[in-house]
Amino acid sequence: MHFDGSTDTGEELDTRHLEAFLGAVDAGSVTRAASMLRVTQPTVTNRIKALERSLGLPLLERLPGGVRPTRAGRSILEQAREILRLSGHVRRIADASLTPQGKICVGASESLINHRLLPLIEYLLLRYPDMDVSLRLSTPQEALVMLHNGEMDCVFMIGSGASHEDLEYSDLCPEPFALVAGERPGPGRPGTEEAVSSILVSADLDIRHCGGLLNEVESTLRPGRTLRLDSITAVKRMAESGIGMGLLPEVTVAEDIADGRLRRVVDWRPATSTYTRALWRRGDAGHPALDAVLKAASDVVSAD
């Protein structure tokens, strides 16, 4: 079947109709599609029926447990997705001359919020008063899931190497890591240097984006056990207490080292370079609010 958007019934093809059809196919249910699109179930049903009328073909097969595309429906899936993608791109181009406004959700880990992003948020609030910027604390793993699901528009995290195929990224500044522990065990203190180095504790690392760094550390130091926590503070406390060595971004432990609360376990510099980076969904660039965040991040975070 050749799908060119033409119609013999006088009804024009509406991208909302395609969106309802694709939503029902992807969700396997009109009800779930309505929830996903944030409209009522009758609205989704009516839009799909309008699309079927305009094409003169049934596109969905109604089943007791949901829906599935008919042969005709399957034949237009690829083109329908491309039409929606191009429609969104055109809309973003048209909006590009507008002042950035509206809601945008940004996710980041504890270390980046505390040490990198507060000046960025201040910059955005002062420069773009019509933008509603929401900053959510999350682990790298949680942030990536929400980015893929559309719950976040942009994620800041520490990474190295290439990103996922469906994500774009920009490296903003180097973010080296340090291996730290508490003061050296002395006479009368429990534990040994070997015991300290037998446990590796880390935070703010995602194996998919920092796998090279973790592999390098583990192959070099060969710890007996590796723990990954969600809290920078918890890793510091464990290291201070002599429960292993902490692998943390240098920026998060610089003051602790200077004050003597922590020390470098070894004068170690990884061969794997890591960076603070911004990530966003491929194809989303061009939206004024997202572009404003990315431009500000390049200006503010890179200058730190």
Short mmCIF file of C-alpha atoms in Angstrom, two decimals:
data_model
loop_
_atom_site.label_atom_id
_atom_site.label_comp_id
_atom_site.label_asym_id
_atom_site.label_seq_id
_atom_site.Cartn_x
_atom_site.Cartn_y
_atom_site.Cartn_z
CA MET A 1 0.00 0.00 0.00
CA HIS A 2 1.31 3.44 -0.91
CA PHE A 3 0.58 5.99 1.82
CA ASP A 4 0.72 9.55 0.52
CA GLY A 5 -1.87 11.16 2.79
CA SER A 6 -4.40 11.62 -0.03
CA THR A 7 -8.11 11.11 0.60
CA ASP A 8 -11.22 10.65 -1.51
CA THR A 9 -13.66 11.50 1.28
CA GLY A 10 -12.93 15.19 1.76
CA GLU A 11 -11.46 14.66 5.22
CA GLU A 12 -7.95 16.04 5.67
CA LEU A 13 -5.27 13.95 7.28
CA ASP A 14 -4.65 15.26 10.80
CA THR A 15 -1.43 14.51 12.66
CA ARG A 16 -3.51 14.07 15.82
CA HIS A 17 -5.26 11.17 14.10
CA LEU A 18 -1.91 9.57 13.32
CA GLU A 19 -0.78 10.16 16.89
CA ALA A 20 -3.90 8.41 18.24
CA PHE A 21 -3.43 5.48 15.86
CA LEU A 22 0.26 5.04 16.73
CA GLY A 23 -0.50 5.45 20.42
CA ALA A 24 -3.07 2.65 20.29
CA VAL A 25 -0.68 0.40 18.36
CA ASP A 26 2.23 1.03 20.73
CA ALA A 27 0.12 0.68 23.87
CA GLY A 28 -1.96 -2.21 22.56
CA SER A 29 -5.05 -0.52 23.94
CA VAL A 30 -7.15 2.56 23.21
CA THR A 31 -7.56 3.16 26.94
CA ARG A 32 -3.82 3.12 27.58
CA ALA A 33 -3.24 5.30 24.53
CA ALA A 34 -5.69 7.87 25.91
CA SER A 35 -3.81 7.94 29.21
CA MET A 36 -0.48 8.30 27.42
CA LEU A 37 -1.77 11.12 25.20
CA ARG A 38 -3.63 12.75 28.11
CA VAL A 39 -7.00 12.82 26.33
CA THR A 40 -10.22 10.89 26.83
CA GLN A 41 -10.81 7.42 25.42
CA PRO A 42 -13.65 8.62 23.13
CA THR A 43 -11.31 11.25 21.72
CA VAL A 44 -8.74 8.61 20.76
CA THR A 45 -11.47 6.38 19.32
CA ASN A 46 -12.94 9.22 17.26
CA ARG A 47 -9.53 10.25 15.91
CA ILE A 48 -8.74 6.69 14.82
CA LYS A 49 -12.14 6.35 13.15
CA ALA A 50 -11.56 9.65 11.35
CA LEU A 51 -8.21 8.37 10.08
CA GLU A 52 -9.81 5.14 8.90
CA ARG A 53 -12.53 7.11 7.09
CA SER A 54 -9.99 9.37 5.42
CA LEU A 55 -8.01 6.40 4.12
CA GLY A 56 -11.04 4.21 3.46
CA LEU A 57 -9.44 1.26 5.27
CA PRO A 58 -9.72 -0.36 8.71
CA LEU A 59 -6.42 0.18 10.53
CA LEU A 60 -7.07 -1.53 13.87
CA GLU A 61 -8.50 -4.87 14.79
CA ARG A 62 -10.52 -4.69 18.01
CA LEU A 63 -9.79 -7.62 20.34
CA PRO A 64 -11.21 -8.54 23.78
CA GLY A 65 -7.93 -7.54 25.44
CA GLY A 66 -7.08 -4.50 23.33
CA VAL A 67 -6.24 -3.69 19.71
CA ARG A 68 -3.69 -4.62 17.08
CA PRO A 69 -3.02 -3.19 13.63
CA THR A 70 -4.60 -4.76 10.58
CA ARG A 71 -2.51 -5.57 7.53
CA ALA A 72 -3.25 -2.10 6.18
CA GLY A 73 -2.42 -0.60 9.55
CA ARG A 74 0.94 -2.35 9.64
CA SER A 75 1.75 -1.16 6.14
CA ILE A 76 1.55 2.54 7.09
CA LEU A 77 3.29 2.41 10.49
CA GLU A 78 6.70 3.52 9.24
CA GLN A 79 5.34 6.38 7.14
CA ALA A 80 3.01 7.52 9.92
CA ARG A 81 5.91 7.73 12.37
CA GLU A 82 7.97 9.68 9.84
CA ILE A 83 5.12 12.14 9.24
CA LEU A 84 4.85 12.82 12.98
CA ARG A 85 8.61 13.20 13.30
CA LEU A 86 8.76 15.70 10.43
CA SER A 87 5.70 17.54 11.76
CA GLY A 88 7.38 17.96 15.14
CA HIS A 89 10.58 19.15 13.47
CA VAL A 90 8.69 21.77 11.45
CA ARG A 91 6.93 22.94 14.60
CA ARG A 92 10.24 23.31 16.43
CA ILE A 93 11.71 25.30 13.55
CA ALA A 94 8.68 27.61 13.59
CA ASP A 95 9.06 28.06 17.35
CA ALA A 96 12.80 28.68 17.20
CA SER A 97 12.35 32.46 16.89
CA LEU A 98 10.18 32.57 20.03
CA THR A 99 11.42 33.52 23.47
CA PRO A 100 12.11 30.33 25.46
CA GLN A 101 9.12 29.61 27.67
CA GLY A 102 7.08 26.79 29.15
CA LYS A 103 8.04 23.84 31.29
CA ILE A 104 11.28 21.94 30.99
CA CYS A 105 12.43 19.17 33.33
CA VAL A 106 16.13 18.63 33.97
CA GLY A 107 17.55 15.65 35.85
CA ALA A 108 20.94 15.28 37.50
CA SER A 109 22.82 13.39 40.18
CA GLU A 110 23.67 14.65 43.65
CA SER A 111 27.26 15.62 42.87
CA LEU A 112 26.39 17.63 39.76
CA ILE A 113 23.51 19.47 41.39
CA ASN A 114 25.67 20.50 44.35
CA HIS A 115 28.88 21.28 42.46
CA ARG A 116 27.99 22.16 38.85
CA LEU A 117 24.37 23.03 38.18
CA LEU A 118 23.27 25.58 40.77
CA PRO A 119 24.86 28.48 38.82
CA LEU A 120 23.17 27.15 35.67
CA ILE A 121 19.73 27.11 37.30
CA GLU A 122 20.27 30.63 38.67
CA TYR A 123 21.32 31.79 35.20
CA LEU A 124 18.21 30.30 33.58
CA LEU A 125 15.82 31.73 36.18
CA LEU A 126 17.25 35.23 35.80
CA ARG A 127 17.61 35.25 32.02
CA TYR A 128 14.42 33.39 31.04
CA PRO A 129 11.64 34.32 33.49
CA ASP A 130 8.98 32.72 31.24
CA MET A 131 10.63 29.30 31.51
CA ASP A 132 9.46 26.95 34.26
CA VAL A 133 12.64 24.98 34.99
CA SER A 134 12.27 21.89 37.16
CA LEU A 135 15.44 20.25 38.53
CA ARG A 136 15.06 16.67 39.76
CA LEU A 137 17.59 14.79 41.84
CA SER A 138 18.00 11.25 40.53
CA THR A 139 20.54 8.53 40.02
CA PRO A 140 22.03 8.27 36.52
CA GLN A 141 20.04 5.09 35.92
CA GLU A 142 16.73 6.70 36.94
CA ALA A 143 17.46 9.83 34.93
CA LEU A 144 18.11 7.88 31.73
CA VAL A 145 14.86 5.93 32.09
CA MET A 146 12.88 9.15 32.59
CA LEU A 147 14.66 10.77 29.65
CA HIS A 148 13.74 7.87 27.36
CA ASN A 149 10.13 7.93 28.66
CA GLY A 150 9.75 11.65 28.06
CA GLU A 151 9.47 12.48 31.78
CA MET A 152 12.64 14.57 31.50
CA ASP A 153 13.80 16.82 28.68
CA CYS A 154 17.49 16.90 29.49
CA VAL A 155 19.82 14.96 31.81
CA PHE A 156 23.19 15.94 33.20
CA MET A 157 25.47 13.09 34.22
CA ILE A 158 29.08 11.96 34.23
CA GLY A 159 30.11 9.80 31.32
CA SER A 160 32.76 8.71 28.87
CA GLY A 161 32.73 7.34 25.36
CA ALA A 162 29.68 7.25 23.10
CA SER A 163 26.09 7.57 24.27
CA HIS A 164 23.01 5.55 23.36
CA GLU A 165 22.01 5.57 19.69
CA ASP A 166 18.76 7.43 20.38
CA LEU A 167 20.39 10.13 22.51
CA GLU A 168 22.49 13.16 21.68
CA TYR A 169 25.07 14.48 24.12
CA SER A 170 27.52 17.30 24.67
CA ASP A 171 30.57 17.06 26.93
CA LEU A 172 30.73 20.23 29.02
CA CYS A 173 33.85 19.89 31.17
CA PRO A 174 36.31 17.21 32.35
CA GLU A 175 35.13 15.42 35.50
CA PRO A 176 38.03 13.35 36.87
CA PHE A 177 37.58 10.83 39.67
CA ALA A 178 39.62 10.23 42.83
CA LEU A 179 40.14 7.16 45.01
CA VAL A 180 39.88 8.15 48.66
CA ALA A 181 39.84 6.61 52.14
CA GLY A 182 39.93 7.71 55.76
CA GLU A 183 43.14 8.38 57.65
CA ARG A 184 45.63 5.53 57.64
CA PRO A 185 45.04 2.88 60.32
CA GLY A 186 47.61 3.28 63.10
CA PRO A 187 48.55 1.46 66.31
CA GLY A 188 45.46 0.56 68.29
CA ARG A 189 43.12 1.21 65.35
CA PRO A 190 41.23 -1.74 63.88
CA GLY A 191 41.68 -2.62 60.24
CA THR A 192 44.58 -2.65 57.84
CA GLU A 193 45.45 -0.95 54.59
CA GLU A 194 44.67 -4.22 52.83
CA ALA A 195 41.21 -4.35 54.41
CA VAL A 196 40.50 -0.78 53.30
CA SER A 197 41.48 -1.52 49.71
CA SER A 198 39.46 -4.74 49.56
CA ILE A 199 36.17 -2.87 49.15
CA LEU A 200 35.44 -0.30 46.44
CA VAL A 201 32.45 2.00 47.00
CA SER A 202 31.20 4.37 44.31
CA ALA A 203 28.33 6.71 43.51
CA ASP A 204 27.12 8.80 40.57
CA LEU A 205 28.33 6.19 38.09
CA ASP A 206 26.26 4.52 35.39
CA ILE A 207 27.84 1.32 34.07
CA ARG A 208 26.68 2.09 30.51
CA HIS A 209 28.34 5.53 30.48
CA CYS A 210 31.31 4.92 32.78
CA GLY A 211 31.93 1.23 32.22
CA GLY A 212 35.46 1.91 30.97
CA LEU A 213 36.38 3.73 34.16
CA LEU A 214 34.98 1.03 36.44
CA ASN A 215 36.70 -1.71 34.47
CA GLU A 216 39.98 0.16 34.69
CA VAL A 217 39.75 0.63 38.45
CA GLU A 218 38.69 -2.93 39.15
CA SER A 219 41.38 -4.45 36.90
CA THR A 220 44.07 -2.24 38.46
CA LEU A 221 43.13 -2.53 42.14
CA ARG A 222 41.24 -5.86 42.07
CA PRO A 223 38.96 -5.10 45.05
CA GLY A 224 37.31 -8.06 46.73
CA ARG A 225 33.93 -6.36 46.50
CA THR A 226 32.39 -3.39 44.70
CA LEU A 227 29.42 -1.46 46.09
CA ARG A 228 27.45 1.16 44.18
CA LEU A 229 25.43 3.58 46.30
CA ASP A 230 23.03 6.38 45.43
CA SER A 231 24.55 8.90 47.84
CA ILE A 232 27.85 10.77 47.65
CA THR A 233 27.59 11.51 51.37
CA ALA A 234 27.19 7.81 52.19
CA VAL A 235 30.30 6.90 50.19
CA LYS A 236 32.29 9.58 52.00
CA ARG A 237 31.12 8.35 55.40
CA MET A 238 32.07 4.78 54.57
CA ALA A 239 35.51 5.87 53.41
CA GLU A 240 36.02 8.05 56.50
CA SER A 241 35.04 5.12 58.72
CA GLY A 242 37.55 2.83 57.07
CA ILE A 243 34.93 0.72 55.28
CA GLY A 244 36.63 0.52 51.93
CA MET A 245 37.84 3.16 49.53
CA GLY A 246 35.58 5.60 47.74
CA LEU A 247 35.58 6.26 44.00
CA LEU A 248 34.08 9.73 43.61
CA PRO A 249 34.31 12.79 41.35
CA GLU A 250 37.28 14.88 42.51
CA VAL A 251 35.12 17.98 42.82
CA THR A 252 33.06 16.27 45.55
CA VAL A 253 36.04 15.37 47.76
CA ALA A 254 38.43 18.30 47.24
CA GLU A 255 37.45 20.01 50.51
CA ASP A 256 37.49 16.73 52.44
CA ILE A 257 41.04 16.03 51.27
CA ALA A 258 42.17 19.58 52.07
CA ASP A 259 40.65 19.33 55.58
CA GLY A 260 42.24 15.92 56.24
CA ARG A 261 38.97 14.01 56.54
CA LEU A 262 39.88 11.94 53.49
CA ARG A 263 43.13 11.06 51.75
CA ARG A 264 43.99 9.73 48.33
CA VAL A 265 44.53 5.99 48.55
CA VAL A 266 47.10 6.13 45.76
CA ASP A 267 48.31 8.84 43.44
CA TRP A 268 46.08 7.38 40.76
CA ARG A 269 45.08 9.04 37.53
CA PRO A 270 42.77 6.97 35.30
CA ALA A 271 43.53 6.57 31.63
CA THR A 272 39.77 6.78 30.95
CA SER A 273 38.62 10.39 30.64
CA THR A 274 35.25 11.26 32.13
CA TYR A 275 33.16 14.38 31.58
CA THR A 276 30.10 16.18 32.84
CA ARG A 277 27.76 15.90 29.90
CA ALA A 278 24.27 16.94 28.86
CA LEU A 279 22.06 14.35 27.18
CA TRP A 280 18.78 14.77 25.31
CA ARG A 281 16.63 12.72 22.96
CA ARG A 282 17.76 12.61 19.36
CA GLY A 283 15.66 15.00 17.31
CA ASP A 284 14.57 17.18 20.26
CA ALA A 285 17.15 19.89 19.59
CA GLY A 286 15.47 22.92 18.05
CA HIS A 287 12.95 23.41 20.86
CA PRO A 288 13.59 26.92 22.25
CA ALA A 289 13.51 25.92 25.94
CA LEU A 290 15.84 22.94 25.46
CA ASP A 291 18.19 24.93 23.27
CA ALA A 292 18.31 27.65 25.94
CA VAL A 293 19.27 25.08 28.59
CA LEU A 294 21.97 23.53 26.40
CA LYS A 295 23.40 26.93 25.41
CA ALA A 296 23.42 28.09 29.03
CA ALA A 297 25.09 24.84 30.13
CA SER A 298 27.80 25.34 27.54
CA ASP A 299 28.37 28.91 28.74
CA VAL A 300 28.09 28.39 32.49
CA VAL A 301 29.18 24.83 33.28
CA SER A 302 32.04 24.78 30.79
CA ALA A 303 33.38 27.98 32.35
CA ASP A 304 33.63 26.50 35.85
#
